Each structure stands twice: as structure tokens, then as C-alpha cells.
């Protein structure tokens, strides 16, 4: 495939989002919208140029985080899509191959669509416009076609009544042979209803030069532009549908697909079962055979083979569960290794810890990891047994095979195979309960008498 330069336009103001955050930084599947577009074109080894607006340092930072080599240019005044592309001149002036213009607010564009554009350009088209048929075409540019080629794109505001009846619209994604873009871009003017430099005028100019402009049609869901909260929710819904379907095709059982939410980078092996109402934040890897029970929230965590999580479990970043480990209900794990076969079954917080293989953590155990200023680690050796309701006050370690008595507050290290008791000794006073109750009853009766 010929070399590709992708110019991503991100300078729009996004006023309809009504947000302090630039619209292209709103997340879909846990990843900013613009980053989806960057990742998709990265898969083609494309050179990337992004045009950002003034005060869009955060957009620039999001792009360079995942594409450090991207060329960033700034469009100081928002004078239209043609003007935005002009800002990337240092990139396109020297581009050896094809040039693809995409919008940063169109996160779901697929590799298949980009492949189709590149294939057509390789096969002799000078430009390829990606069209779609939205439910309501109002506001979009319409594709004017003759004999299967595009001869112009007419913006809604400039269109005649007859042109407005055309349902085939411009998605904004346009591929150019490099020489075609360079031949027309400087000739675009702003003599139109909006007084903007329309990139779409490139079509009419190139057509008049006798160049061949193809179009392809893609699904409206794929080309949704996220410019308000409703479209953001629609894009999220489509994204989730796609991921659910991908995972089921890859051998993952989803008991109630529509109630499971994934992130852009969720990795799940085959034969994993996921019960209803599970949320995967970014950075999760689940290995083969694991079961995620209902109502669990998992983020930045690694779940080993055949491990079991939940119901109602929370795995936070850097939770790392070994093979066959079991995390039960109302358990929270953060930045902790849970060894192979270890069990943390009920009502527990394990943070900043290393828990060995086959350890049993009783109900209500807490690793006391924070002193108000610093975090400290707890280490529990293989096969140890931590009794219910124990507090392990870090930094502290419990040796392999040790037994911590229920209700203990452990502040000193416990050696291997030792029994640790960190609680007051029990005292039983025969008959004393009866005396206490009798006295209490007498006080109550005395009050009634008054
Ligand atoms: C544009 C197209 C229209 C198409 C529609 C699809 C033009 C003239 N019109 O409409 O044919 O149907 O998209 O959504 O191209 N942007 C900049 N700088 C600017 C203007 C826009 O970077 O000066 C960026 C925006 O951030 C956005 C994209 O270009 O990512 C599209 O801008 P928007 O205003 O949403 O589209 P329209 O111009 O209305």
C-alpha cells in the first residue's frame, strides 16, 4: 500500500457539548475520541498531522501521548475545514503518498473504510469521498454525483431545495492523491453562505481539472460525529455493541451482553464467563477460564487463568490475581499480588500487598496501608491463614504457613508457621451478666415510677 499521511482536524470549538473539556477529549470506551482516530490510522503506519485550535494544549498532549511523532499545527482562527487543512502544509507539502483527511470527532471510523479509500487511490482515483446516509441529512454536505463519480459537495446552507433532497452526505473523511490535494487546496475561497474555506470545494475544483473523484458509502453508525452529548452516548452505545460482538465471536460468554461495558483496550481470553452488570475500566487483562460474577468493577487489573471474581467485587489498578485465585463479594483489591489459589472471599480490603499462594484471608480482613501521608506494604507468605476481622498494619509481614488469630491487630512481623495473637485475652465472669441485667431493669422501673 502507498504511504499515507493522515491529517486529523481537531480545531472545532465543540460548543454544543457545553463542556469545559474540548469535545474531542470526551471519552468513548475510556479513550478520548481523538485518540480513537489516531489509533485507527496508526495501524496503517500513517504519518500523522493534527490541527488543533487555540488553547487546545490538552488535545495536543492527548495526541502526543499515543503518537509522539505526530506533527501538531495550530489553527488560530476557525475559518473552515479547508483553512484547517492548510495549517498542516509543512506535512502535506512533502508527503510522498496519499493524504487522508479525517475529523477528530469521528471515533468509530474503521480500518476497513480506510483500506477501501487507499485501495481506490492506488487503483487510479484522484480523490475518494466517504459518503453516508444519516437519518436526517439536515446540515450535512450533499454529494452531487454523475455517472458514479462525485462532481461536487454542496454544503447544506448553499444547497438548492432540489439538492437538499439528496440523502447521500459527506462524512468528512476524504482521501486525496498527494498531487491532487496540492493542486487544489490553495484555490479554495470563502465565497459561500458561511464565509468559510470549505475543504469540500476541493471536489468541484478537482473535477473541473478533469480528475476522478470516487465515493464509497459507509454505515451511519461508523461515521457518527461526536458534537453533542446525545451523539457521545450514541457513539458509546455503538462502540460497546461492537466490543460485545467481538468478544463473543472470540469465545467469551456474556450472560447478558448489553449490561457489560468494556474499555478500548480490554483483553479477554476465550472461555471466560462474564455475568451481568460488569464494568471494565481501562487496562484490564482476563485470562482463559476466569469467571467474573455479577456487579463487579474491574480497572487496570490482571486476572489469571481460572480465577473467580465477585459478585460485587472491585479490582483497582495493579490488582494482579494468580491462577485460580478467588476474590469474593464486597472485596476491594488495589496494587496487590494475589497468589495462585489464594482466597479472599468476603468483605475485605487488600491494598499495597503481596499475598502468597494458597493463602486464606478471612472475612473482614483489612490491610492498613495508609498512615495519612504514605502507603506501606503488607506481605503474606504462602499458605498463611489470616483470621476474620484481622487488621494487618503495614509495613508488616506474615510468614508462610503462619496463623493470625481472628480479630488481631498485627503491628509486628510474624515468623513462618507461628501463631500470632494481637488482641486482649478473653475473660469470663460467671453470673455477672445476670447481675448487670437485673440492675438495668431496676433502673428502668424506677424511672417509670417517677
Ligand atoms: C463538515 C463538512 C460537511 C460534512 C460534515 C460532516 C465542510 C465545509 N463541510 O461540515 O460537508 O457533511 O462536516 O460532519 O467541510 N474544523 C476545524 N477547523 C475549522 C472548521 C472545522 O478544525 O475551521 C474541524 C472540526 O473540529 C471538526 C471538523 O473539522 O472535526 C468538521 O467541522 P464541523 O464544523 O463539525 O463540520 P461542518 O463544517 O459543519
XYZ file of C-alpha atoms and ligand atoms in Angstrom:
489
model
C 0.000 0.000 0.000
C 1.215 3.536 -0.809
C 2.456 5.702 2.046
C -0.254 7.588 3.870
C -0.362 10.939 5.636
C -3.393 11.415 7.876
C -4.459 14.964 8.625
C -6.826 14.968 11.592
C -8.888 18.129 12.052
C -9.470 18.904 15.712
C -9.747 22.675 15.861
C -13.519 22.876 16.238
C -14.908 24.620 19.285
C -17.454 21.978 20.153
C -19.849 24.471 21.706
C -22.741 22.006 21.501
C -21.041 19.739 24.034
C -21.432 22.553 26.592
C -18.263 21.479 28.310
C -15.088 22.916 29.782
C -13.319 19.970 28.140
C -12.577 20.136 24.390
C -15.112 17.921 22.629
C -12.517 15.552 21.170
C -11.251 14.694 24.656
C -14.552 13.266 25.802
C -14.078 9.515 26.138
C -15.701 6.652 24.269
C -14.805 3.262 25.716
C -12.498 5.024 28.164
C -10.357 6.659 25.448
C -10.630 10.243 24.176
C -12.471 10.469 20.876
C -9.426 11.943 19.080
C -7.230 9.099 20.330
C -9.520 6.550 18.672
C -8.928 8.243 15.322
C -5.167 8.389 15.946
C -5.017 4.684 16.856
C -7.012 3.677 13.793
C -4.702 5.483 11.363
C -1.617 4.365 13.301
C -2.488 0.797 12.339
C -1.684 1.826 8.737
C 1.744 3.110 9.731
C 0.488 6.508 8.647
C 2.333 9.718 9.267
C 0.031 11.844 11.414
C -0.645 15.580 11.391
C -3.204 17.042 13.775
C -4.688 20.521 13.528
C -5.740 21.868 16.923
C -7.426 25.081 17.987
C -6.010 27.821 20.178
C -5.869 26.867 23.878
C -6.019 23.204 22.946
C -2.832 22.149 24.752
C -4.743 19.258 26.330
C -5.687 17.917 22.882
C -2.068 18.214 21.789
C -0.973 16.330 24.916
C -3.507 13.525 24.351
C -2.302 13.068 20.774
C 1.427 13.144 21.514
C 0.957 10.704 24.381
C -0.009 7.948 21.963
C 1.646 9.306 18.804
C 4.846 11.078 19.879
C 5.863 11.628 16.261
C 2.637 13.409 15.236
C 3.040 16.879 13.724
C 0.793 19.346 15.523
C -0.267 22.612 13.926
C -2.489 25.280 15.345
C -5.408 26.935 13.577
C -5.629 30.281 15.348
C -8.899 31.286 13.704
C -11.595 28.815 12.829
C -12.078 29.740 9.178
C -13.303 26.402 7.877
C -12.174 22.867 7.103
C -10.180 23.950 4.006
C -8.334 26.530 6.075
C -7.732 23.911 8.782
C -6.039 21.579 6.271
C -3.854 24.492 5.060
C -2.369 24.688 8.555
C -0.834 21.262 8.003
C 1.075 22.475 4.915
C 4.525 21.518 6.264
C 3.263 17.924 6.400
C 1.340 17.661 3.137
C 3.782 19.738 1.049
C 6.327 16.965 1.269
C 4.037 13.924 1.639
C 5.228 11.245 -0.777
C 1.982 9.258 -0.927
C -1.745 9.586 -0.338
C -3.310 12.069 2.050
C -6.303 11.231 4.191
C -8.310 13.962 5.921
C -10.346 12.849 8.931
C -12.250 14.609 11.678
C -11.096 14.147 15.242
C -14.697 13.830 16.405
C -15.444 10.702 14.345
C -14.077 7.968 16.608
C -15.624 4.853 15.102
C -14.237 5.047 11.588
C -12.942 1.586 10.739
C -9.749 0.240 9.262
C -11.909 -1.348 6.547
C -13.092 2.064 5.346
C -9.549 3.435 5.288
C -8.342 0.378 3.419
C -11.086 0.904 0.833
C -10.040 4.537 0.340
C -6.380 3.609 -0.074
C -7.246 0.794 -2.467
C -9.255 3.146 -4.676
C -6.489 5.744 -4.697
C -3.982 3.030 -5.613
C -6.324 1.987 -8.409
C -6.315 5.431 -10.013
C -8.880 7.625 -8.220
C -7.596 11.154 -7.526
C -9.944 11.621 -4.581
C -12.233 9.331 -2.602
C -15.089 10.774 -0.549
C -16.691 8.676 2.182
C -20.459 9.164 1.990
C -23.182 8.030 4.350
C -26.938 8.339 4.709
C -27.847 9.855 8.085
C -31.430 9.612 9.355
C -31.716 13.375 8.982
C -29.360 14.903 6.392
C -30.005 18.494 7.505
C -26.724 20.349 8.000
C -24.515 17.926 6.106
C -22.814 18.485 2.759
C -24.564 16.566 -0.068
C -22.691 14.511 -2.646
C -23.573 15.577 -6.202
C -22.789 12.621 -8.432
C -22.707 11.920 -12.165
C -22.044 8.503 -13.660
C -20.886 7.088 -10.355
C -18.367 9.883 -9.705
C -18.642 12.870 -7.376
C -18.636 16.219 -9.154
C -19.270 18.471 -6.159
C -20.154 18.539 -2.486
C -22.806 21.116 -1.744
C -22.945 22.378 1.828
C -26.436 22.432 3.295
C -26.559 26.221 3.619
C -25.536 26.687 -0.023
C -27.753 23.936 -1.443
C -30.880 24.405 -3.553
C -34.139 22.769 -2.444
C -33.554 20.033 -5.030
C -30.012 19.396 -3.765
C -31.296 19.193 -0.199
C -33.420 16.189 -1.125
C -30.234 14.172 -1.700
C -29.775 11.679 1.142
C -26.127 10.823 0.411
C -23.977 13.054 2.623
C -20.328 13.835 3.166
C -18.929 12.181 6.296
C -15.919 14.490 6.173
C -13.429 11.698 5.519
C -11.752 12.333 2.190
C -8.730 10.636 0.625
C -6.537 12.502 -1.879
C -3.678 11.578 -4.089
C -0.988 13.917 -2.806
C -0.662 15.875 -6.053
C -4.450 16.395 -6.186
C -4.590 17.977 -2.731
C -1.614 20.211 -3.508
C -3.195 21.264 -6.845
C -6.472 22.470 -5.339
C -6.032 23.437 -1.698
C -4.715 26.978 -2.317
C -7.540 27.713 -4.767
C -10.356 27.202 -2.237
C -12.049 30.518 -1.388
C -14.650 31.576 1.144
C -17.354 32.946 -1.158
C -20.233 30.951 0.266
C -23.114 31.117 2.722
C -20.900 30.612 5.789
C -17.955 32.717 4.601
C -15.709 29.719 5.361
C -12.973 27.962 3.401
C -14.738 24.681 2.675
C -12.496 21.671 2.158
C -15.420 20.189 0.280
C -14.867 22.720 -2.530
C -11.783 20.670 -3.384
C -14.142 18.265 -5.131
C -15.519 20.785 -7.614
C -12.068 22.208 -8.312
C -10.534 18.789 -8.900
C -13.485 17.704 -11.008
C -13.116 20.808 -13.209
C -9.447 19.868 -13.630
C -10.643 16.556 -15.070
C -9.681 14.465 -12.057
C -11.514 11.318 -10.990
C -13.399 11.500 -7.692
C -14.826 8.265 -6.343
C -17.097 7.803 -3.402
C -17.761 4.922 -1.102
C -20.646 4.521 1.296
C -20.198 3.513 4.909
C -22.612 2.865 7.738
C -24.019 5.936 9.516
C -23.126 4.433 12.918
C -19.486 4.224 11.900
C -19.361 7.841 10.826
C -21.122 9.434 13.738
C -19.536 12.772 14.664
C -19.479 13.379 18.406
C -20.509 17.006 18.704
C -23.085 16.884 21.488
C -23.890 14.674 24.471
C -26.535 12.682 22.594
C -24.076 11.730 19.856
C -21.486 10.940 22.541
C -23.946 8.472 24.090
C -24.770 7.022 20.647
C -21.089 6.565 19.836
C -20.549 4.858 23.197
C -23.513 2.547 22.566
C -22.219 1.570 19.127
C -18.703 1.078 20.461
C -19.988 -1.222 23.211
C -22.122 -3.232 20.789
C -19.074 -3.798 18.598
C -16.875 -4.908 21.512
C -19.553 -7.271 22.860
C -19.913 -8.863 19.484
C -16.095 -9.114 19.037
C -15.692 -10.834 22.408
C -18.491 -13.298 21.834
C -17.014 -14.163 18.430
C -13.678 -14.720 20.190
C -15.169 -17.282 22.598
C -16.159 -15.199 25.624
C -19.534 -15.945 27.244
C -21.559 -12.841 28.108
C -24.678 -13.862 30.010
C -26.332 -10.519 29.387
C -24.235 -8.722 26.749
C -25.964 -5.364 26.942
C -25.136 -4.932 30.630
C -21.381 -5.475 30.257
C -19.212 -2.412 29.489
C -15.746 -2.584 28.019
C -12.870 -0.194 27.508
C -10.972 0.343 24.288
C -8.097 -1.882 25.477
C -9.911 -4.649 27.407
C -8.313 -8.033 26.713
C -10.293 -11.180 27.451
C -9.222 -14.698 26.548
C -11.536 -17.445 25.359
C -13.736 -19.403 27.713
C -14.031 -16.542 30.146
C -17.563 -16.142 31.512
C -18.919 -12.727 32.385
C -22.135 -12.388 34.314
C -24.480 -9.367 34.076
C -23.612 -5.822 35.106
C -19.859 -5.868 34.923
C -17.793 -2.767 34.062
C -14.264 -2.931 32.669
C -12.280 0.275 33.027
C -9.070 0.711 31.041
C -6.101 -1.632 31.335
C -7.757 -4.993 32.074
C -6.465 -8.410 31.016
C -8.520 -11.538 31.828
C -7.014 -14.925 31.172
C -8.630 -18.118 29.943
C -11.320 -19.796 32.014
C -11.804 -16.985 34.538
C -15.309 -16.151 35.761
C -16.390 -12.603 36.511
C -19.536 -12.694 38.598
C -22.268 -10.067 38.521
C -21.828 -6.431 39.559
C -18.056 -6.344 39.562
C -15.978 -3.272 38.630
C -12.532 -4.003 37.242
C -9.902 -1.469 36.224
C -6.165 -1.735 35.485
C -6.170 -5.325 36.723
C -4.857 -8.689 35.576
C -6.996 -11.747 36.315
C -5.175 -15.075 35.957
C -6.417 -18.338 34.445
C -9.478 -19.863 36.077
C -9.642 -17.156 38.719
C -13.026 -16.111 40.072
C -14.074 -12.537 40.832
C -17.209 -11.274 42.565
C -20.123 -10.943 42.719
C -19.797 -7.315 43.857
C -16.003 -7.198 43.732
C -13.837 -4.222 42.923
C -10.412 -4.655 41.343
C -8.477 -1.411 41.141
C -5.277 -0.614 39.235
C -2.402 -3.061 39.671
C -4.529 -5.795 41.191
C -2.896 -8.961 39.890
C -4.655 -12.248 40.558
C -2.802 -15.516 40.144
C -4.172 -18.664 38.596
C -7.274 -19.980 40.347
C -7.389 -17.152 42.891
C -10.794 -16.330 44.316
C -11.993 -12.832 45.127
C -15.437 -12.834 46.675
C -18.212 -10.402 47.446
C -17.558 -6.887 48.748
C -13.818 -7.274 48.378
C -11.581 -4.468 47.094
C -8.086 -5.169 45.790
C -5.611 -2.419 44.861
C -1.953 -2.647 43.807
C -1.628 -6.156 45.144
C -0.422 -9.553 44.009
C -2.817 -12.307 44.992
C -1.030 -15.649 44.725
C -2.087 -18.761 42.888
C -5.094 -20.379 44.540
C -5.359 -17.729 47.274
C -8.817 -16.929 48.605
C -10.126 -13.525 49.667
C -13.746 -14.383 49.935
C -15.681 -11.756 51.879
C -15.734 -8.081 52.901
C -12.037 -7.349 52.683
C -9.653 -4.589 51.592
C -6.250 -5.634 50.298
C -4.080 -2.708 49.160
C -0.318 -2.422 48.562
C 0.245 -6.066 49.367
C 1.790 -9.313 48.246
C -0.351 -12.295 49.189
C 1.275 -15.674 48.620
C -0.076 -18.836 47.027
C -2.937 -20.673 48.761
C -3.310 -18.024 51.459
C -6.733 -17.790 53.060
C -7.847 -14.312 54.008
C -10.835 -14.401 56.366
C -13.894 -12.185 56.244
C -13.400 -8.544 57.085
C -9.589 -8.502 56.948
C -8.046 -5.093 56.241
C -4.543 -4.203 55.168
C -3.958 -0.912 56.958
C -1.793 0.602 54.238
C -2.039 4.364 54.752
C -0.691 6.485 57.598
C -2.236 9.712 56.387
C 0.867 10.566 54.327
C 2.464 7.388 52.972
C 1.457 3.985 51.669
C 3.076 0.881 53.184
C 3.223 -2.741 52.038
C 1.902 -5.915 53.598
C 3.477 -9.251 52.706
C 1.785 -12.570 53.493
C 3.718 -15.778 52.793
C 2.428 -18.891 51.022
C -0.195 -20.917 52.825
C -0.728 -18.448 55.687
C -4.182 -18.124 57.236
C -5.422 -14.697 58.284
C -8.365 -14.951 60.665
C -11.506 -12.931 60.187
C -11.526 -9.279 61.079
C -7.757 -9.012 61.466
C -6.061 -5.698 60.697
C -2.581 -6.015 59.178
C -0.941 -2.689 59.974
C 1.663 -2.072 57.253
C 4.570 -2.201 56.859
C 4.245 -5.728 58.156
C 4.862 -9.272 57.025
C 3.302 -12.587 57.943
C 5.470 -15.622 57.200
C 4.498 -18.685 55.202
C 2.175 -21.069 56.987
C 1.543 -18.643 59.859
C -1.820 -18.279 61.550
C -3.145 -14.879 62.541
C -5.904 -15.144 65.101
C -9.248 -13.641 64.327
C -9.696 -10.038 65.422
C -5.956 -9.397 65.762
C -4.323 -6.069 65.100
C -0.950 -7.107 63.733
C 1.733 -4.447 64.026
C 4.813 -6.666 64.230
C 6.156 -9.158 61.713
C 5.031 -12.754 62.212
C 7.542 -15.526 61.546
C 6.723 -18.547 59.378
C 4.470 -21.183 60.958
C 3.855 -19.030 64.084
C 0.513 -18.264 65.688
C 0.042 -14.510 66.167
C -2.485 -13.163 68.640
C -2.845 -9.416 68.685
C -5.903 -8.877 70.858
C -6.918 -8.701 74.525
C -7.218 -12.052 76.316
C -10.819 -13.128 76.903
C -12.136 -13.052 80.498
C -15.377 -14.851 81.510
C -17.114 -13.777 84.771
C -19.735 -16.341 85.847
C -23.173 -14.877 86.706
C -22.061 -11.283 86.078
C -24.365 -10.797 83.044
C -27.398 -11.648 85.127
C -26.443 -9.038 87.749
C -25.926 -6.323 85.133
C -29.316 -7.002 83.511
C -31.073 -7.023 86.872
C -29.573 -3.635 87.769
C -30.575 -2.172 84.372
C -34.138 -3.456 84.719
C -34.409 -1.928 88.195
C -33.271 1.483 86.869
C -35.911 1.378 84.129
C -38.677 0.524 86.598
C -37.585 3.285 88.974
C -37.915 5.807 86.081
C -41.446 4.579 85.277
C -42.424 5.000 88.913
C -41.480 8.735 88.876
C -18.405 19.396 7.524
C -18.445 19.303 6.010
C -19.766 18.669 5.586
C -19.964 17.325 6.243
C -19.859 17.446 7.756
C -19.862 16.092 8.409
C -17.123 21.163 5.190
C -17.151 22.546 4.639
N -18.309 20.619 5.463
O -19.415 20.265 7.966
O -19.768 18.512 4.169
O -21.220 16.775 5.884
O -18.610 18.096 8.087
O -19.880 16.252 9.793
O -16.074 20.618 5.341
N -12.731 22.027 11.873
C -11.523 22.621 12.106
N -11.377 23.938 11.767
C -12.365 24.661 11.214
C -13.605 24.036 10.986
C -13.760 22.719 11.319
O -10.582 22.001 12.587
O -12.134 25.833 10.945
C -12.875 20.600 12.212
C -13.781 20.366 13.399
O -13.025 20.229 14.582
C -14.422 19.031 13.051
C -14.448 19.031 11.542
O -13.497 19.973 11.117
O -13.634 17.945 13.488
C -15.827 19.333 10.944
O -16.268 20.579 11.375
P -17.808 20.879 11.582
O -17.954 22.317 11.864
O -18.352 19.880 12.530
O -18.428 20.489 10.179
P -19.118 21.381 9.096
O -18.131 22.363 8.527
O -20.406 21.876 9.572
